[in-house]
PDB file of C-alpha atoms in Angstrom:
ATOM      1  CA  MET A 634      14.657  26.057  -1.876  1.00 94.00           C
ATOM      2  CA  THR A 635      11.223  27.023  -2.761  1.00 96.00           C
ATOM      3  CA  GLN A 636       8.438  26.915  -0.183  1.00 97.00           C
ATOM      4  CA  ILE A 637       5.292  25.037  -1.338  1.00 98.00           C
ATOM      5  CA  THR A 638       1.889  24.239   0.225  1.00 98.00           C
ATOM      6  CA  VAL A 639      -0.419  21.401  -1.142  1.00 98.00           C
ATOM      7  CA  LYS A 640      -3.335  19.686   0.171  1.00 98.00           C
ATOM      8  CA  VAL A 641      -2.781  16.060  -0.135  1.00 98.00           C
ATOM      9  CA  ASN A 642      -5.675  13.345   0.576  1.00 98.00           C
ATOM     10  CA  GLY A 643      -7.229  16.260   2.359  1.00 97.00           C
ATOM     11  CA  LYS A 644      -4.146  17.263   4.409  1.00 98.00           C
ATOM     12  CA  VAL A 645      -2.229  20.453   4.295  1.00 98.00           C
ATOM     13  CA  HIS A 646       1.461  19.921   4.180  1.00 98.00           C
ATOM     14  CA  SER A 647       4.308  22.826   3.579  1.00 98.00           C
ATOM     15  CA  HIS A 648       7.461  21.972   2.906  1.00 97.00           C
ATOM     16  CA  GLU A 649      10.621  23.731   1.152  1.00 98.00           C
ATOM     17  CA  VAL A 650      11.567  21.675  -1.907  1.00 98.00           C
ATOM     18  CA  GLU A 651      14.540  21.977  -4.506  1.00 97.00           C
ATOM     19  CA  PRO A 652      13.014  23.483  -7.515  1.00 97.00           C
ATOM     20  CA  ARG A 653      13.863  20.600  -9.495  1.00 97.00           C
ATOM     21  CA  THR A 654      11.880  17.868  -7.693  1.00 97.00           C
ATOM     22  CA  LEU A 655       9.453  16.076  -9.360  1.00 97.00           C
ATOM     23  CA  LEU A 656       6.144  15.839  -7.806  1.00 97.00           C
ATOM     24  CA  ALA A 657       6.331  12.015  -7.788  1.00 97.00           C
ATOM     25  CA  HIS A 658       9.492  12.242  -5.656  1.00 97.00           C
ATOM     26  CA  TYR A 659       8.064  14.760  -3.579  1.00 98.00           C
ATOM     27  CA  LEU A 660       4.993  12.309  -2.738  1.00 98.00           C
ATOM     28  CA  ARG A 661       7.014   9.391  -2.010  1.00 97.00           C
ATOM     29  CA  GLU A 662      10.068  10.722  -0.350  1.00 97.00           C
ATOM     30  CA  GLN A 663       8.795  13.838   1.388  1.00 97.00           C
ATOM     31  CA  LEU A 664       5.121  12.670   2.619  1.00 98.00           C
ATOM     32  CA  SER A 665       6.051   8.778   2.451  1.00 98.00           C
ATOM     33  CA  LEU A 666       2.761   8.175   0.046  1.00 98.00           C
ATOM     34  CA  THR A 667       4.609   5.193  -1.931  1.00 97.00           C
ATOM     35  CA  GLY A 668       1.520   4.030  -3.619  1.00 96.00           C
ATOM     36  CA  THR A 669       2.454   6.324  -6.363  1.00 96.00           C
ATOM     37  CA  HIS A 670       4.827   4.320  -8.461  1.00 95.00           C
ATOM     38  CA  ILE A 671       7.767   5.708 -10.570  1.00 93.00           C
ATOM     39  CA  GLY A 672       8.168   3.231 -13.613  1.00 90.00           C
ATOM     40  CA  CYS A 673      10.044   5.199 -16.260  1.00 88.00           C
ATOM     41  CA  ASP A 674      10.423   8.985 -15.302  1.00 78.00           C
ATOM     42  CA  THR A 675       9.506  10.028 -18.572  1.00 86.00           C
ATOM     43  CA  SER A 676       5.477   9.848 -18.456  1.00 86.00           C
ATOM     44  CA  SER A 677       5.456   7.139 -20.749  1.00 90.00           C
ATOM     45  CA  CYS A 678       4.153   4.214 -18.347  1.00 95.00           C
ATOM     46  CA  GLY A 679       1.441   5.862 -16.341  1.00 96.00           C
ATOM     47  CA  SER A 680       2.306   4.308 -12.612  1.00 96.00           C
ATOM     48  CA  CYS A 681       2.772   7.682 -11.233  1.00 97.00           C
ATOM     49  CA  THR A 682      -0.680   9.148 -12.170  1.00 98.00           C
ATOM     50  CA  ILE A 683      -2.534  11.076  -9.312  1.00 98.00           C
ATOM     51  CA  HIS A 684      -5.236  13.424  -9.402  1.00 98.00           C
ATOM     52  CA  MET A 685      -4.417  16.981  -9.160  1.00 98.00           C
ATOM     53  CA  ASP A 686      -7.177  19.527  -8.707  1.00 98.00           C
ATOM     54  CA  GLY A 687      -9.320  16.501  -9.835  1.00 96.00           C
ATOM     55  CA  MET A 688      -7.544  15.671 -12.892  1.00 96.00           C
ATOM     56  CA  ALA A 689      -5.483  12.561 -13.637  1.00 97.00           C
ATOM     57  CA  VAL A 690      -1.805  13.917 -14.244  1.00 97.00           C
ATOM     58  CA  LYS A 691       1.213  11.890 -14.408  1.00 97.00           C
ATOM     59  CA  SER A 692       3.364  13.087 -11.189  1.00 97.00           C
ATOM     60  CA  CYS A 693       6.711  12.352 -12.871  1.00 96.00           C
ATOM     61  CA  SER A 694       6.104  14.960 -15.247  1.00 95.00           C
ATOM     62  CA  ILE A 695       5.333  17.776 -12.915  1.00 97.00           C
ATOM     63  CA  LEU A 696       7.584  19.759 -10.701  1.00 97.00           C
ATOM     64  CA  ALA A 697       6.601  19.717  -7.105  1.00 98.00           C
ATOM     65  CA  VAL A 698       6.786  23.423  -7.315  1.00 98.00           C
ATOM     66  CA  GLN A 699       4.128  23.648 -10.016  1.00 98.00           C
ATOM     67  CA  ALA A 700       1.687  21.725  -7.620  1.00 98.00           C
ATOM     68  CA  ASP A 701       2.000  24.676  -5.173  1.00 98.00           C
ATOM     69  CA  GLY A 702      -1.547  25.635  -3.931  1.00 98.00           C
ATOM     70  CA  CYS A 703      -3.071  22.515  -5.604  1.00 98.00           C
ATOM     71  CA  GLU A 704      -5.546  19.754  -4.047  1.00 98.00           C
ATOM     72  CA  ILE A 705      -3.828  16.370  -4.755  1.00 98.00           C
ATOM     73  CA  THR A 706      -5.254  12.932  -4.195  1.00 98.00           C
ATOM     74  CA  THR A 707      -3.076   9.531  -4.442  1.00 98.00           C
ATOM     75  CA  ILE A 708      -4.155   6.086  -4.354  1.00 97.00           C
ATOM     76  CA  GLU A 709      -3.776   6.344  -0.582  1.00 97.00           C
ATOM     77  CA  GLY A 710      -6.608   8.741  -0.461  1.00 97.00           C
ATOM     78  CA  LEU A 711      -9.091   7.168  -2.820  1.00 96.00           C
ATOM     79  CA  ALA A 712     -10.910   4.761  -0.184  1.00 94.00           C
ATOM     80  CA  THR A 713     -12.997   6.748   2.159  1.00 91.00           C
ATOM     81  CA  ASP A 714     -14.068   5.688   5.685  1.00 91.00           C
ATOM     82  CA  GLY A 715     -12.339   2.314   5.256  1.00 91.00           C
ATOM     83  CA  GLN A 716     -14.311   1.622   2.134  1.00 94.00           C
ATOM     84  CA  LEU A 717     -12.469   0.857  -1.161  1.00 96.00           C
ATOM     85  CA  HIS A 718     -13.485   3.280  -4.203  1.00 96.00           C
ATOM     86  CA  PRO A 719     -15.533   1.544  -6.635  1.00 96.00           C
ATOM     87  CA  VAL A 720     -12.717   1.059  -8.864  1.00 97.00           C
ATOM     88  CA  GLN A 721     -10.531  -0.220  -6.317  1.00 97.00           C
ATOM     89  CA  ALA A 722     -13.020  -2.957  -5.680  1.00 96.00           C
ATOM     90  CA  GLY A 723     -13.430  -3.736  -9.024  1.00 97.00           C
ATOM     91  CA  PHE A 724      -9.812  -4.556  -9.429  1.00 96.00           C
ATOM     92  CA  LYS A 725     -10.364  -6.745  -6.475  1.00 96.00           C
ATOM     93  CA  GLU A 726     -13.330  -8.369  -7.891  1.00 96.00           C
ATOM     94  CA  CYS A 727     -12.437  -8.969 -11.514  1.00 96.00           C
ATOM     95  CA  HIS A 728      -8.613  -9.721 -10.857  1.00 95.00           C
ATOM     96  CA  GLY A 729      -7.284  -6.496 -12.392  1.00 94.00           C
ATOM     97  CA  LEU A 730      -3.813  -6.564 -11.180  1.00 90.00           C
ATOM     98  CA  GLN A 731      -1.037  -8.855 -11.595  1.00 89.00           C
ATOM     99  CA  CYS A 732       2.418  -7.746 -10.148  1.00 92.00           C
ATOM    100  CA  GLY A 733       0.802  -4.710  -9.075  1.00 91.00           C
ATOM    101  CA  PHE A 734       3.148  -1.985 -10.450  1.00 92.00           C
ATOM    102  CA  CYS A 735       0.745  -0.365 -12.807  1.00 95.00           C
ATOM    103  CA  THR A 736      -2.268  -0.808 -10.751  1.00 96.00           C
ATOM    104  CA  THR A 737      -2.244   2.763  -8.861  1.00 96.00           C
ATOM    105  CA  GLY A 738      -1.782   4.493 -11.950  1.00 97.00           C
ATOM    106  CA  MET A 739      -4.554   2.344 -13.868  1.00 97.00           C
ATOM    107  CA  ILE A 740      -6.880   2.853 -10.861  1.00 98.00           C
ATOM    108  CA  MET A 741      -6.365   6.715 -10.580  1.00 98.00           C
ATOM    109  CA  THR A 742      -6.772   7.056 -14.617  1.00 98.00           C
ATOM    110  CA  ALA A 743      -9.879   5.079 -14.560  1.00 98.00           C
ATOM    111  CA  VAL A 744     -11.583   7.152 -11.543  1.00 98.00           C
ATOM    112  CA  ASP A 745     -10.838  10.103 -13.794  1.00 98.00           C
ATOM    113  CA  LEU A 746     -12.330   8.222 -16.813  1.00 98.00           C
ATOM    114  CA  LEU A 747     -15.360   7.345 -14.880  1.00 98.00           C
ATOM    115  CA  ASN A 748     -15.812  10.799 -13.657  1.00 96.00           C
ATOM    116  CA  GLN A 749     -15.931  12.023 -16.955  1.00 97.00           C
ATOM    117  CA  ASN A 750     -17.761   9.216 -18.570  1.00 97.00           C
ATOM    118  CA  PRO A 751     -19.937   7.002 -16.112  1.00 96.00           C
ATOM    119  CA  ASP A 752     -21.056   4.703 -18.934  1.00 97.00           C
ATOM    120  CA  PRO A 753     -17.964   3.790 -20.948  1.00 98.00           C
ATOM    121  CA  THR A 754     -18.186   1.224 -23.686  1.00 98.00           C
ATOM    122  CA  GLU A 755     -15.194  -1.250 -23.898  1.00 98.00           C
ATOM    123  CA  SER A 756     -13.428   0.938 -26.453  1.00 98.00           C
ATOM    124  CA  ASP A 757     -13.753   3.982 -24.310  1.00 98.00           C
ATOM    125  CA  ILE A 758     -11.964   2.284 -21.418  1.00 98.00           C
ATOM    126  CA  ARG A 759      -9.385   0.979 -23.735  1.00 97.00           C
ATOM    127  CA  HIS A 760      -8.795   4.581 -25.050  1.00 97.00           C
ATOM    128  CA  GLY A 761      -9.101   6.206 -21.885  1.00 97.00           C
ATOM    129  CA  LEU A 762      -6.396   3.643 -20.359  1.00 96.00           C
ATOM    130  CA  GLU A 763      -3.992   4.760 -22.797  1.00 95.00           C
ATOM    131  CA  GLY A 764      -0.521   5.953 -21.620  1.00 93.00           C
ATOM    132  CA  ASN A 765      -0.904   3.554 -18.795  1.00 94.00           C
ATOM    133  CA  PHE A 766       0.964   0.357 -19.387  1.00 93.00           C
ATOM    134  CA  CYS A 767       0.966  -3.086 -17.571  1.00 92.00           C
ATOM    135  CA  ARG A 768       4.039  -4.982 -17.990  1.00 89.00           C
ATOM    136  CA  CYS A 769       2.266  -8.248 -17.411  1.00 89.00           C
ATOM    137  CA  THR A 770      -0.049  -7.583 -20.539  1.00 88.00           C
ATOM    138  CA  GLY A 771      -3.271  -8.038 -17.900  1.00 88.00           C
ATOM    139  CA  TYR A 772      -5.481  -5.596 -20.000  1.00 94.00           C
ATOM    140  CA  HIS A 773      -8.273  -7.901 -20.236  1.00 95.00           C
ATOM    141  CA  ASN A 774      -9.015  -7.959 -16.421  1.00 96.00           C
ATOM    142  CA  ILE A 775      -8.150  -4.139 -15.855  1.00 97.00           C
ATOM    143  CA  VAL A 776     -10.884  -3.357 -18.510  1.00 97.00           C
ATOM    144  CA  ARG A 777     -13.603  -6.067 -16.875  1.00 98.00           C
ATOM    145  CA  SER A 778     -12.590  -4.238 -13.558  1.00 97.00           C
ATOM    146  CA  VAL A 779     -13.368  -0.646 -14.866  1.00 98.00           C
ATOM    147  CA  GLN A 780     -16.562  -2.111 -16.507  1.00 98.00           C
ATOM    148  CA  TRP A 781     -17.562  -3.439 -13.027  1.00 97.00           C
ATOM    149  CA  ALA A 782     -16.778  -0.202 -11.180  1.00 97.00           C
ATOM    150  CA  ALA A 783     -18.694   1.643 -13.819  1.00 97.00           C
ATOM    151  CA  GLU A 784     -21.746  -0.608 -13.108  1.00 97.00           C
ATOM    152  CA  ALA A 785     -21.138  -0.302  -9.387  1.00 95.00           C
ATOM    153  CA  MET A 786     -20.943   3.583  -9.431  1.00 94.00           C
ATOM    154  CA  LYS A 787     -24.497   3.643 -11.558  1.00 91.00           C
ATOM    155  CA  LYS A 788     -25.917   1.411  -8.800  1.00 87.00           C
ATOM    156  CA  GLU A 789     -24.471   3.910  -5.905  1.00 79.00           C
ATOM    157  CA  ILE A 790     -26.022   6.777  -7.818  1.00 66.00           C
ATOM    158  CA  MET A 791     -29.487   5.204  -8.105  1.00 62.00           C
ATOM    159  CA  VAL A 792     -29.503   4.180  -4.268  1.00 54.00           C
ATOM    160  CA  GLU A 793     -28.623   7.755  -3.271  1.00 52.00           C
TER     161      GLU A 793
END
């Protein structure tokens, strides 16, 4: 067993973990943060996407011990003060989810995309979401949701 300390959604956690434990399993089983989904265990589908030190990563391809000392944000930590993040609101407004299995990974990837490119084209969004699969093929509304979020985030910035 190996001791790790991680800051997840603003709260520090220390646990002993089996060195082969995947970060996705640690988040779901040790911390009960089940919003992070595990779809393929091979980093192909993107449903396990989280933010580690501010970057979108697939938590099924990272060992929990590799996250030692890192700051992690999961879908549960995205909303602040009861207010949905603009990307979460965009998925709600534009019906960006169907069965919902891919939604958390899509949202976490989209947040990272908009942090890097606040004014993406449709093509930028489609390329930015590569590696995240929607088994329901709801890509059109997912892209519209990200576009809606980009506009909402620009308005937030203009208000400040």
